Coordinates of C-alpha atoms in Angstrom, one line a residue:
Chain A
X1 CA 0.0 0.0 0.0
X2 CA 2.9 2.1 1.5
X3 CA 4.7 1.9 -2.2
X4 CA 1.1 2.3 -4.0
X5 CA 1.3 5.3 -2.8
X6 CA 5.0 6.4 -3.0
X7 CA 4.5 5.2 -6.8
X8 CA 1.8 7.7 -7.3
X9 CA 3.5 10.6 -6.1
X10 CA 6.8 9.4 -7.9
X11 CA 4.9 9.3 -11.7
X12 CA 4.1 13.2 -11.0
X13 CA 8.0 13.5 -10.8
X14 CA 9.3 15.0 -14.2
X15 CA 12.2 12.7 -14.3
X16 CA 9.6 9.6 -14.2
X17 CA 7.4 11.5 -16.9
X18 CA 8.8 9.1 -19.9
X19 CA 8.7 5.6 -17.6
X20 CA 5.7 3.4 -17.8
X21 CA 3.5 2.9 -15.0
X22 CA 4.9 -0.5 -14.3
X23 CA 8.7 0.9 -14.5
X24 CA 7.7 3.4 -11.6
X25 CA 6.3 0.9 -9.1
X26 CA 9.3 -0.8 -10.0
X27 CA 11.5 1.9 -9.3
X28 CA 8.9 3.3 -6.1
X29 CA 10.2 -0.3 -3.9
X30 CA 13.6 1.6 -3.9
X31 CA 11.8 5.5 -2.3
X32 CA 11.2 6.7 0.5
X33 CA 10.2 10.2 1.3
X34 CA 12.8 12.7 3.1
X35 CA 12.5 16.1 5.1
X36 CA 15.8 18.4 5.3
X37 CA 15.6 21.5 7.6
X38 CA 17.2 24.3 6.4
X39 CA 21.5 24.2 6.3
X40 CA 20.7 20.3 6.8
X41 CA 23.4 18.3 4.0
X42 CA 21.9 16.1 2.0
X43 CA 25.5 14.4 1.5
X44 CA 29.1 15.8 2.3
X45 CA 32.0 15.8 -0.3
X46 CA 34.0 12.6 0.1
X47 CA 31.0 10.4 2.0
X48 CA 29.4 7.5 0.3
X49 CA 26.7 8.0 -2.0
X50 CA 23.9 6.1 -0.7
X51 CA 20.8 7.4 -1.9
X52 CA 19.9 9.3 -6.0
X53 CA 17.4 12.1 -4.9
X54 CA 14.5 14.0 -6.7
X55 CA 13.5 17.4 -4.9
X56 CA 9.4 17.4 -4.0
X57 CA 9.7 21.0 -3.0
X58 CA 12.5 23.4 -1.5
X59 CA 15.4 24.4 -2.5
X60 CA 19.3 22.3 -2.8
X61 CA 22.3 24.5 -2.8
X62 CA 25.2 22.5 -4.6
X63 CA 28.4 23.4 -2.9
X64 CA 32.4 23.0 -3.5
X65 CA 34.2 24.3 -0.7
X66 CA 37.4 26.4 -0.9
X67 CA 39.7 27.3 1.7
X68 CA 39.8 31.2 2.1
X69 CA 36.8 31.8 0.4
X70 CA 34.0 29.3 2.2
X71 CA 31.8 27.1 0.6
X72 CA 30.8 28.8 -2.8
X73 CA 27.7 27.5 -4.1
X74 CA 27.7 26.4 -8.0
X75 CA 24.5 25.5 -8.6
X76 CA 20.6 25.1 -7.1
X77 CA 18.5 22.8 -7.5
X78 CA 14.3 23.0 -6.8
X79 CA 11.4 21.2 -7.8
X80 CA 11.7 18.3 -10.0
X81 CA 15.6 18.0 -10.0
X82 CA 17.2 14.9 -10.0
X83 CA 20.6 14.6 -7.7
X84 CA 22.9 12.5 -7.1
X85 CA 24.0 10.7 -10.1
X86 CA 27.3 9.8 -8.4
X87 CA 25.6 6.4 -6.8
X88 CA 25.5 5.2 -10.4
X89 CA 29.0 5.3 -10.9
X90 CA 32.0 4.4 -9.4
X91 CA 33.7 5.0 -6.6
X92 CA 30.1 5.8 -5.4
X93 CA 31.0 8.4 -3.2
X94 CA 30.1 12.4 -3.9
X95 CA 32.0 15.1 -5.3
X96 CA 30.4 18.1 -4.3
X97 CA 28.4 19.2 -1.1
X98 CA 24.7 19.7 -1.5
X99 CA 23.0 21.7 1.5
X100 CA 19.0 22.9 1.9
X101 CA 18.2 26.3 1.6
X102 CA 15.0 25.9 2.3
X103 CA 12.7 22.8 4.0
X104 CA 13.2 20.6 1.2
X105 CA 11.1 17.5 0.6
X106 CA 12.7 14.7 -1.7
X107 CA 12.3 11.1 -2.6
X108 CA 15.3 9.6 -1.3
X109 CA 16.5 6.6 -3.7
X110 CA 18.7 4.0 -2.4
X111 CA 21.7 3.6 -3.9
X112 CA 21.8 -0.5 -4.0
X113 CA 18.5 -1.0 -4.6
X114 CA 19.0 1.5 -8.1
X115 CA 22.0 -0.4 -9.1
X116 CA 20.3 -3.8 -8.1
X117 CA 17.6 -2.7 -10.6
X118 CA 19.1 -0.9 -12.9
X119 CA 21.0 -4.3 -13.5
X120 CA 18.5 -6.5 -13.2
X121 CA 16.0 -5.7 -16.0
X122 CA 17.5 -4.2 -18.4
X123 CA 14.6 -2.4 -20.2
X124 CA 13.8 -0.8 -16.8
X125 CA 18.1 0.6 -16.8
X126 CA 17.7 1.4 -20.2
X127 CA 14.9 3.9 -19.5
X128 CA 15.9 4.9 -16.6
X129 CA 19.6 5.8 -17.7
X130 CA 18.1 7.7 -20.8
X131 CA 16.2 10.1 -18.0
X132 CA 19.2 10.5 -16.1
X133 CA 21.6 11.3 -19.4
X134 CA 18.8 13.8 -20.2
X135 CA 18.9 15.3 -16.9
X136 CA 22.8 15.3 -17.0
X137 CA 23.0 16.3 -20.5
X138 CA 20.4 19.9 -19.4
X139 CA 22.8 20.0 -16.3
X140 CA 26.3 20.0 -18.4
X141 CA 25.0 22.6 -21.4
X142 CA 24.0 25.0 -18.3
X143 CA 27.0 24.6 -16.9
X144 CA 28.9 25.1 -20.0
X145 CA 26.8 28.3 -20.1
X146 CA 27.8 29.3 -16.6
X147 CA 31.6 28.7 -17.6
X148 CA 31.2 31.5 -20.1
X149 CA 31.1 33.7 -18.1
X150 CA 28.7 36.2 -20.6
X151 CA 28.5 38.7 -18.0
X152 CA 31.8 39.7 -17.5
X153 CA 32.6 43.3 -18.5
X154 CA 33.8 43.5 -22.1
X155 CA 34.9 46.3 -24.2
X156 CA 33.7 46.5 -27.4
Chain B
X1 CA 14.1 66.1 -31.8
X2 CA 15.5 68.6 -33.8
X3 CA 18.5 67.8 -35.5
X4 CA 19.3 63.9 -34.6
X5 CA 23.2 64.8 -35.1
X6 CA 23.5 67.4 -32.7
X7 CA 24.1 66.8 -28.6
X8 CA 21.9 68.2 -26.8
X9 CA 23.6 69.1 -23.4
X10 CA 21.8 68.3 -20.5
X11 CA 22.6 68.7 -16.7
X12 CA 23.6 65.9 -14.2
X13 CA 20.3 65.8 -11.8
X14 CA 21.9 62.6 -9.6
X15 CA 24.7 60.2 -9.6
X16 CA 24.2 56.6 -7.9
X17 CA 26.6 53.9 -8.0
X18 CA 24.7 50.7 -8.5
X19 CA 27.8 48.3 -8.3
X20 CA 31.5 48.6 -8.5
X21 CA 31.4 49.6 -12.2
X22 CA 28.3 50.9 -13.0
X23 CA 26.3 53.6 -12.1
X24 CA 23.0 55.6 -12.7
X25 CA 22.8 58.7 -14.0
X26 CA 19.9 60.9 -13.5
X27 CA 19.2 64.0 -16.1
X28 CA 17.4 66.8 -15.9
X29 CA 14.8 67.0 -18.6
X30 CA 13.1 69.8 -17.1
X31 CA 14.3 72.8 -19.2
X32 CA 13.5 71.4 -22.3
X33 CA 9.7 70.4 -21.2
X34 CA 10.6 66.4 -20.6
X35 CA 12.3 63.8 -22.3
X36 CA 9.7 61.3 -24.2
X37 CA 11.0 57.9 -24.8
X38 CA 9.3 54.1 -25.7
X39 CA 10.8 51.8 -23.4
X40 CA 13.7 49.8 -25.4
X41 CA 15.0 52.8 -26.9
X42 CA 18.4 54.4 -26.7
X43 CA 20.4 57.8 -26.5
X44 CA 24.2 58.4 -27.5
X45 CA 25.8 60.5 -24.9
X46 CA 28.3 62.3 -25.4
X47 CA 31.4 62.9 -22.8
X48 CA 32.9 65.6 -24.0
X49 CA 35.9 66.0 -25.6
X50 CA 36.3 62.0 -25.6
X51 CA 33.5 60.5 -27.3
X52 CA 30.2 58.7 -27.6
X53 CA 28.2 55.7 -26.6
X54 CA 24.8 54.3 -27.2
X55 CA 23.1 53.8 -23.7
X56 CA 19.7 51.9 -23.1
X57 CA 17.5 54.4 -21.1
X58 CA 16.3 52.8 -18.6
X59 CA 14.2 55.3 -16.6
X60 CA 10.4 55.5 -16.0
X61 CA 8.6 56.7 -18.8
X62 CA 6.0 58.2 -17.0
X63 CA 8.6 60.2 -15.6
X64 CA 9.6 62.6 -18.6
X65 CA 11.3 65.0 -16.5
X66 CA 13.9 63.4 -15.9
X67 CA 16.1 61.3 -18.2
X68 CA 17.9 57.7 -16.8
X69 CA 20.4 55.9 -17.9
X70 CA 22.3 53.3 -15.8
X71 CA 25.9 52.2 -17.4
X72 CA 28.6 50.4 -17.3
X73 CA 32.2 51.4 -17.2
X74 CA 34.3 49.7 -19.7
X75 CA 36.0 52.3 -22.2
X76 CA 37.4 55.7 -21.5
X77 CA 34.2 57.3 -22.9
X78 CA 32.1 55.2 -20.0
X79 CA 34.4 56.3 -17.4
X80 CA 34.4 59.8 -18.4
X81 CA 30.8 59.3 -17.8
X82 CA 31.4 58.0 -14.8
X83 CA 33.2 60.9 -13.1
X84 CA 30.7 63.4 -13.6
X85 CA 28.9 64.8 -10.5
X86 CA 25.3 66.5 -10.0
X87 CA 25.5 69.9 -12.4
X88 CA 27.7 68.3 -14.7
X89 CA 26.9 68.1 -18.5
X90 CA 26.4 65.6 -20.7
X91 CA 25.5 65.9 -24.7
X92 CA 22.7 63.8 -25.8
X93 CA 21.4 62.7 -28.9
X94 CA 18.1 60.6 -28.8
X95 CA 15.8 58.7 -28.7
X96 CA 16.3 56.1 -30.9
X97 CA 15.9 53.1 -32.0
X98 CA 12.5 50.6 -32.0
X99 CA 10.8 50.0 -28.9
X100 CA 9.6 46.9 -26.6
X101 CA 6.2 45.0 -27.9
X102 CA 4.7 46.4 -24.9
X103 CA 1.0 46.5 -26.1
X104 CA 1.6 43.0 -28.2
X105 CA 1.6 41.8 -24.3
X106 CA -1.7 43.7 -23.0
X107 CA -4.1 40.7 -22.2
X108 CA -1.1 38.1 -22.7
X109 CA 1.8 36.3 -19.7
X110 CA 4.6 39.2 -19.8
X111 CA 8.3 37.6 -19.4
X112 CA 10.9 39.4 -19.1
X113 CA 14.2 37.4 -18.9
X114 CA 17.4 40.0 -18.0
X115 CA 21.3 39.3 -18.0
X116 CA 23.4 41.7 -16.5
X117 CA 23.5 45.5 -17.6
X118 CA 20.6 44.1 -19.8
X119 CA 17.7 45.0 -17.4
X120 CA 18.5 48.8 -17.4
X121 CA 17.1 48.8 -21.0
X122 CA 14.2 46.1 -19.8
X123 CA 13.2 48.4 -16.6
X124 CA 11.2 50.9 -18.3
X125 CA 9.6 47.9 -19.7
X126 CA 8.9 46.5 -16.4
X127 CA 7.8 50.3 -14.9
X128 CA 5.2 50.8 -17.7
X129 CA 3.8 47.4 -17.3
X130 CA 3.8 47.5 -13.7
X131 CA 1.9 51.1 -13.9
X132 CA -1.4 49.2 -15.6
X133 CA -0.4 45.8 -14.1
X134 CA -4.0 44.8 -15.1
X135 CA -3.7 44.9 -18.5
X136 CA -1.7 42.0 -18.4
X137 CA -2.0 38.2 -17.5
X138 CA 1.0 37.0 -15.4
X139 CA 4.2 39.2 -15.1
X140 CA 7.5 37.1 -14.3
X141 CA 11.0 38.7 -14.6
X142 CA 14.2 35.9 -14.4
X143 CA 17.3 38.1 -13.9
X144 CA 20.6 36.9 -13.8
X145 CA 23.9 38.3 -13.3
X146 CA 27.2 36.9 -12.7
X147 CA 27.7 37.6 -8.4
X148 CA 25.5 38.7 -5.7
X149 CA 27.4 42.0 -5.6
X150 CA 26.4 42.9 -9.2
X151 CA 22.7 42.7 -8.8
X152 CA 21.4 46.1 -10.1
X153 CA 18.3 48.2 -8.5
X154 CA 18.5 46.2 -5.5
X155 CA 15.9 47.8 -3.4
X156 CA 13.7 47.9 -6.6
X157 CA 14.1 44.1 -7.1
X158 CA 12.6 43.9 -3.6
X159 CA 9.9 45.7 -4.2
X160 CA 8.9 44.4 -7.0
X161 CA 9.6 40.3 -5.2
X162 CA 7.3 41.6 -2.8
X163 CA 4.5 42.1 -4.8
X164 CA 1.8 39.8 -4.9
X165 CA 0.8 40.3 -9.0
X166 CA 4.7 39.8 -9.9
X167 CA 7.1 36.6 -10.1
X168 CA 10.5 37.7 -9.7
X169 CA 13.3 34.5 -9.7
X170 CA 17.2 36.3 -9.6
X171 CA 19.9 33.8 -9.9
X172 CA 23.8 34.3 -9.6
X173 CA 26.5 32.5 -11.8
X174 CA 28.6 32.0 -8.9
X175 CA 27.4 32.2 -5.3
X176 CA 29.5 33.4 -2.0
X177 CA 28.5 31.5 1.3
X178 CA 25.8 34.4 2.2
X179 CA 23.8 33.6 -1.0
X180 CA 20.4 31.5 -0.2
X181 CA 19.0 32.1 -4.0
X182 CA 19.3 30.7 -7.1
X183 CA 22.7 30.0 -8.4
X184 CA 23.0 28.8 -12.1
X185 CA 21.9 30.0 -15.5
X186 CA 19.1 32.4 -16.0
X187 CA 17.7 29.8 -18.6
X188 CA 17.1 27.5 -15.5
X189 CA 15.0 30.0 -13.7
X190 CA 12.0 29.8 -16.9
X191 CA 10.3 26.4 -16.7
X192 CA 9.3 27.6 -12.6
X193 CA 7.4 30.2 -14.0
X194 CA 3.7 29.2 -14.2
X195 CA 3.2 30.7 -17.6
X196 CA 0.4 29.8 -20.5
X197 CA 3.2 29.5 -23.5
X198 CA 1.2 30.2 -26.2
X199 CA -0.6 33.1 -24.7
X200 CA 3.4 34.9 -23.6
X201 CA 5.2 37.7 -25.1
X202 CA 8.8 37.2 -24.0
X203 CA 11.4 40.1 -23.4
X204 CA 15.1 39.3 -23.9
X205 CA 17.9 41.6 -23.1
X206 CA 21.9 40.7 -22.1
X207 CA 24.7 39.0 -23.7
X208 CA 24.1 37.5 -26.8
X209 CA 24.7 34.0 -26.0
X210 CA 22.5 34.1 -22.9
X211 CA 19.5 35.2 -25.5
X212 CA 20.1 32.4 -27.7
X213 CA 20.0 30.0 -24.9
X214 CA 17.0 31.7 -23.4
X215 CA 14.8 31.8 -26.4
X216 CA 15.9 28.1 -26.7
X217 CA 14.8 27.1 -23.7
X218 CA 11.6 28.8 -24.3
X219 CA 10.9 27.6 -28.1
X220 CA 11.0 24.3 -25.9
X221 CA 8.3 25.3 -23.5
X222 CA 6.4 26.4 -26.0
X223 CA 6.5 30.5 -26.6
X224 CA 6.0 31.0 -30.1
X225 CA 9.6 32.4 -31.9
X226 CA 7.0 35.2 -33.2
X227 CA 6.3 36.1 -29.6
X228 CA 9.9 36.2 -28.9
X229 CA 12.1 39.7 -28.9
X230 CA 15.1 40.5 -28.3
X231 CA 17.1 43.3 -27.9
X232 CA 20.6 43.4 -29.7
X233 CA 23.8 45.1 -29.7
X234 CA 26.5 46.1 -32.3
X235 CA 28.6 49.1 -32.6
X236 CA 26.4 51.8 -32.8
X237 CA 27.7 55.5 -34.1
X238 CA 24.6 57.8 -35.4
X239 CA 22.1 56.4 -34.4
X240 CA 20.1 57.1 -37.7
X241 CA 21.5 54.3 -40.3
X242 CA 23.5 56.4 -41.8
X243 CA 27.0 55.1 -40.3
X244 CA 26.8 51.9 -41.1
X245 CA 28.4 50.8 -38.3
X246 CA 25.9 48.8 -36.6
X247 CA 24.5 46.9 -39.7
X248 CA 24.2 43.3 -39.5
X249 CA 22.8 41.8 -42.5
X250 CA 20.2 43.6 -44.1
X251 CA 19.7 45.5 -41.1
X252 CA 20.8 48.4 -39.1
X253 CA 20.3 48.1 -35.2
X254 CA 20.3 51.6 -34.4
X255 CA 17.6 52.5 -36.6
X256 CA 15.5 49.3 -37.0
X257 CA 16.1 47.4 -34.1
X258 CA 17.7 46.9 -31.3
X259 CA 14.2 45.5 -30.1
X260 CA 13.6 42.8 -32.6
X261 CA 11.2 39.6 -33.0
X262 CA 13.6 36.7 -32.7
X263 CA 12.4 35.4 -36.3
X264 CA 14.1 37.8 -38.0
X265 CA 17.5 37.4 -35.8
X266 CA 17.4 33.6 -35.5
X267 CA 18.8 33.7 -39.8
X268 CA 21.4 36.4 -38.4
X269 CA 22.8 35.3 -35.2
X270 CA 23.8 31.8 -36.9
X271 CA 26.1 33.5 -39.0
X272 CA 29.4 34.1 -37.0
X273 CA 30.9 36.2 -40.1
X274 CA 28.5 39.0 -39.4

């Protein structure tokens, strides 16, 4: 019933827009629902990734820190974001921090029970791995973007 | 306007520093009865003795007496500007140029979507629509700049976040520890707007490779291209197509744009030669 449930609320998630109905019950025996406070961490730099997250509601600052300057934030993440792709792939732990900014609902996704999945039926990873290169593939162009640097003050 | 050639010299009314290199500066229009402008149209000012540059005016329009432009100091002829102090004088030739689709918006969603120094020439956008906010459906403003600390109109961006009728969204390319907004592109912040696509007339101002991303992000949302404008920049000298220094292609920005639909720049902007 409990999984029913999660199920329904997962199929609403943009990233499970594209996966059949039977794909996201599969995928809804790996979720469980999460609540981060504000300056909670979803995961630290370094630690093992243990669960893939999709953000319900709030807001996930992405951090890297630097010595000198603090933690400077690269990216945030809201509604409908997919994070953590790092439990996919080896050495399974993260790269970057990711802190709430604001109460921040997810689905929390864990990590084994993905890979178990993802490698067990194979028409199940295939889909799923096509949402997650689309996600990543949207994540790198804006970051190419970002690496412009378009604002910076030229003469012309 | 009289003769579009001439500068007209006009008195520094108010100086304010918006960031560490640009500033505001406030004219007084009063002795020659007002300044009338379209939002999305531009002046050349002239410091004297060094030289001229198209600015963006970016003041109220309901506000003719006194003439705003906000700018950013990257040449000699921007810092010159830059140095002046109230009673100064500035030359001025102006307005020109084509201005924002304002009244293709009345009864339609209004996004503007702003990239740095490109929401002075977007704000007397904003202002008019602001000053018959029912005319229109939804108004949503995405702004993004590259640092906290370059955010321009800061108290006016929290006005206008703290108005019920508007959706503001700023985000930051890079973000210090204090930040708790957005940090990313500006072309993330468009798909959390709850806009009717079809039914939106989008507003694009900033670098020209944030526009392109923008108007492809929202092509993919679903704003028709025809309901897509733009506002471009090139080396503008006369301001009345005369020059030819701001052609590109068949068309001279200074006198037919820079406020253009994006069909009639998408043909242009894919050509890197021009």
């Amino acid at each position: 019933m409990e999984i029913a449930s999660l199920a329904r609320s997962l199929a609403e998630q943009p990233f499970c827009k594209e996966l059949t109905q039977a794909q996201v019950e599969f995928l809804a025996g790996c979720a469980k629902n999460a609540r981060f406070e504000i300056g909670d961490y979803l995961f630290r730099e370094g630690s093992l990734a243990e669960s893939l997250y999709l953000v319900r509601s709030g807001k996930v600052a992405i951090e890297s820190y630097v010595p000198g300057r603090g933690s400077l934030k690269v990216d945030t993440l809201g509604p409908g974001d997919i994070l953590g792709w790092s439990v996919l792939l080896p050495p399974f732990r993260w790269h970057l921090d990711a802190q709430a900014l604001e109460p921040t609902l997810v689905f929390a996704l864990d990590a084994n029970c993905v890979r178990g999945k993802v490698q067990a039926d194979q028409s199940f990873g295939y889909a799923f791995m096509l949402r997650l290169l689309a996600a990543a593939s949207q994540r790198l162009m804006q970051a190419r973007l970002q690496q412009l640097d378009v604002y910076k003050a030229e003469l012309r | 306007m009289t003769d579009p050639l001439l500068p007209e010299p006009m008195a520094v009314l108010r100086f304010r520093r918006e960031t560490r290199d640009t500033f505001t500066l406030e004219l007084d229009a009063r002795p020659r009865g007002g300044f009338r402008f379209a939002p999305g149209q531009f002046n050349m000012l002239y410091a004297f003795g060094l030289g001229e540059v198209p600015i963006s005016i970016s003041g109220d329009p309901l506000r003719p007496a006194v003439l705003t432009h906000t700018i950013r100091a990257v040449g000699p002829t921007t810092r010159a500007l830059g140095r002046l102090k109230k009673g100064d004088c500035v030359g001025v030739r102006g307005p020109f140029g084509t201005p924002w689709p304002l009244d293709e918006a009345q009864g339609k969603d209004l996004l503007v979507v702003a990239g740095g120094i490109g929401l002075a020439p977007l704000r007397p956008t904003i202002l008019s629509a602001l000053s018959r906010r029912p005319a229109f459906g939804r108004v949503c403003i995405a702004y993004g700049v590259r640092a906290p600390a370059e955010l321009l109109y800061a108290k006016e961006l929290e006005r206008w976040r703290g108005r019920i009728d508007v959706d503001l969204e700023v985000t930051v390319d890079r973000g210090d520890p204090d930040w708790r907004g957005h940090t990313g592109v500006v072309t993330k912040l468009l798909r959390q707007f709850e806009l009717d696509p079809p039914n939106t007339v989008a507003m694009l101002c900033g670098p020209e490779v944030m526009m392109r991303f923008a108007a492809r992000e929202l092509e993919g949302l679903g704003v028709p291209e025809p309901r897509i404008y733009l506002s471009m920049e090139r080396n503008m000298k006369c301001g009345v197509g005369s020059c030819g220094h701001c052609q590109l292609g068949p068309t001279f920005i200074c006198k037919d744009g820079p406020v253009y639909p994006l069909t009639k720049m998408t043909p242009l902007m894919s050509v890197q030669e021009l």
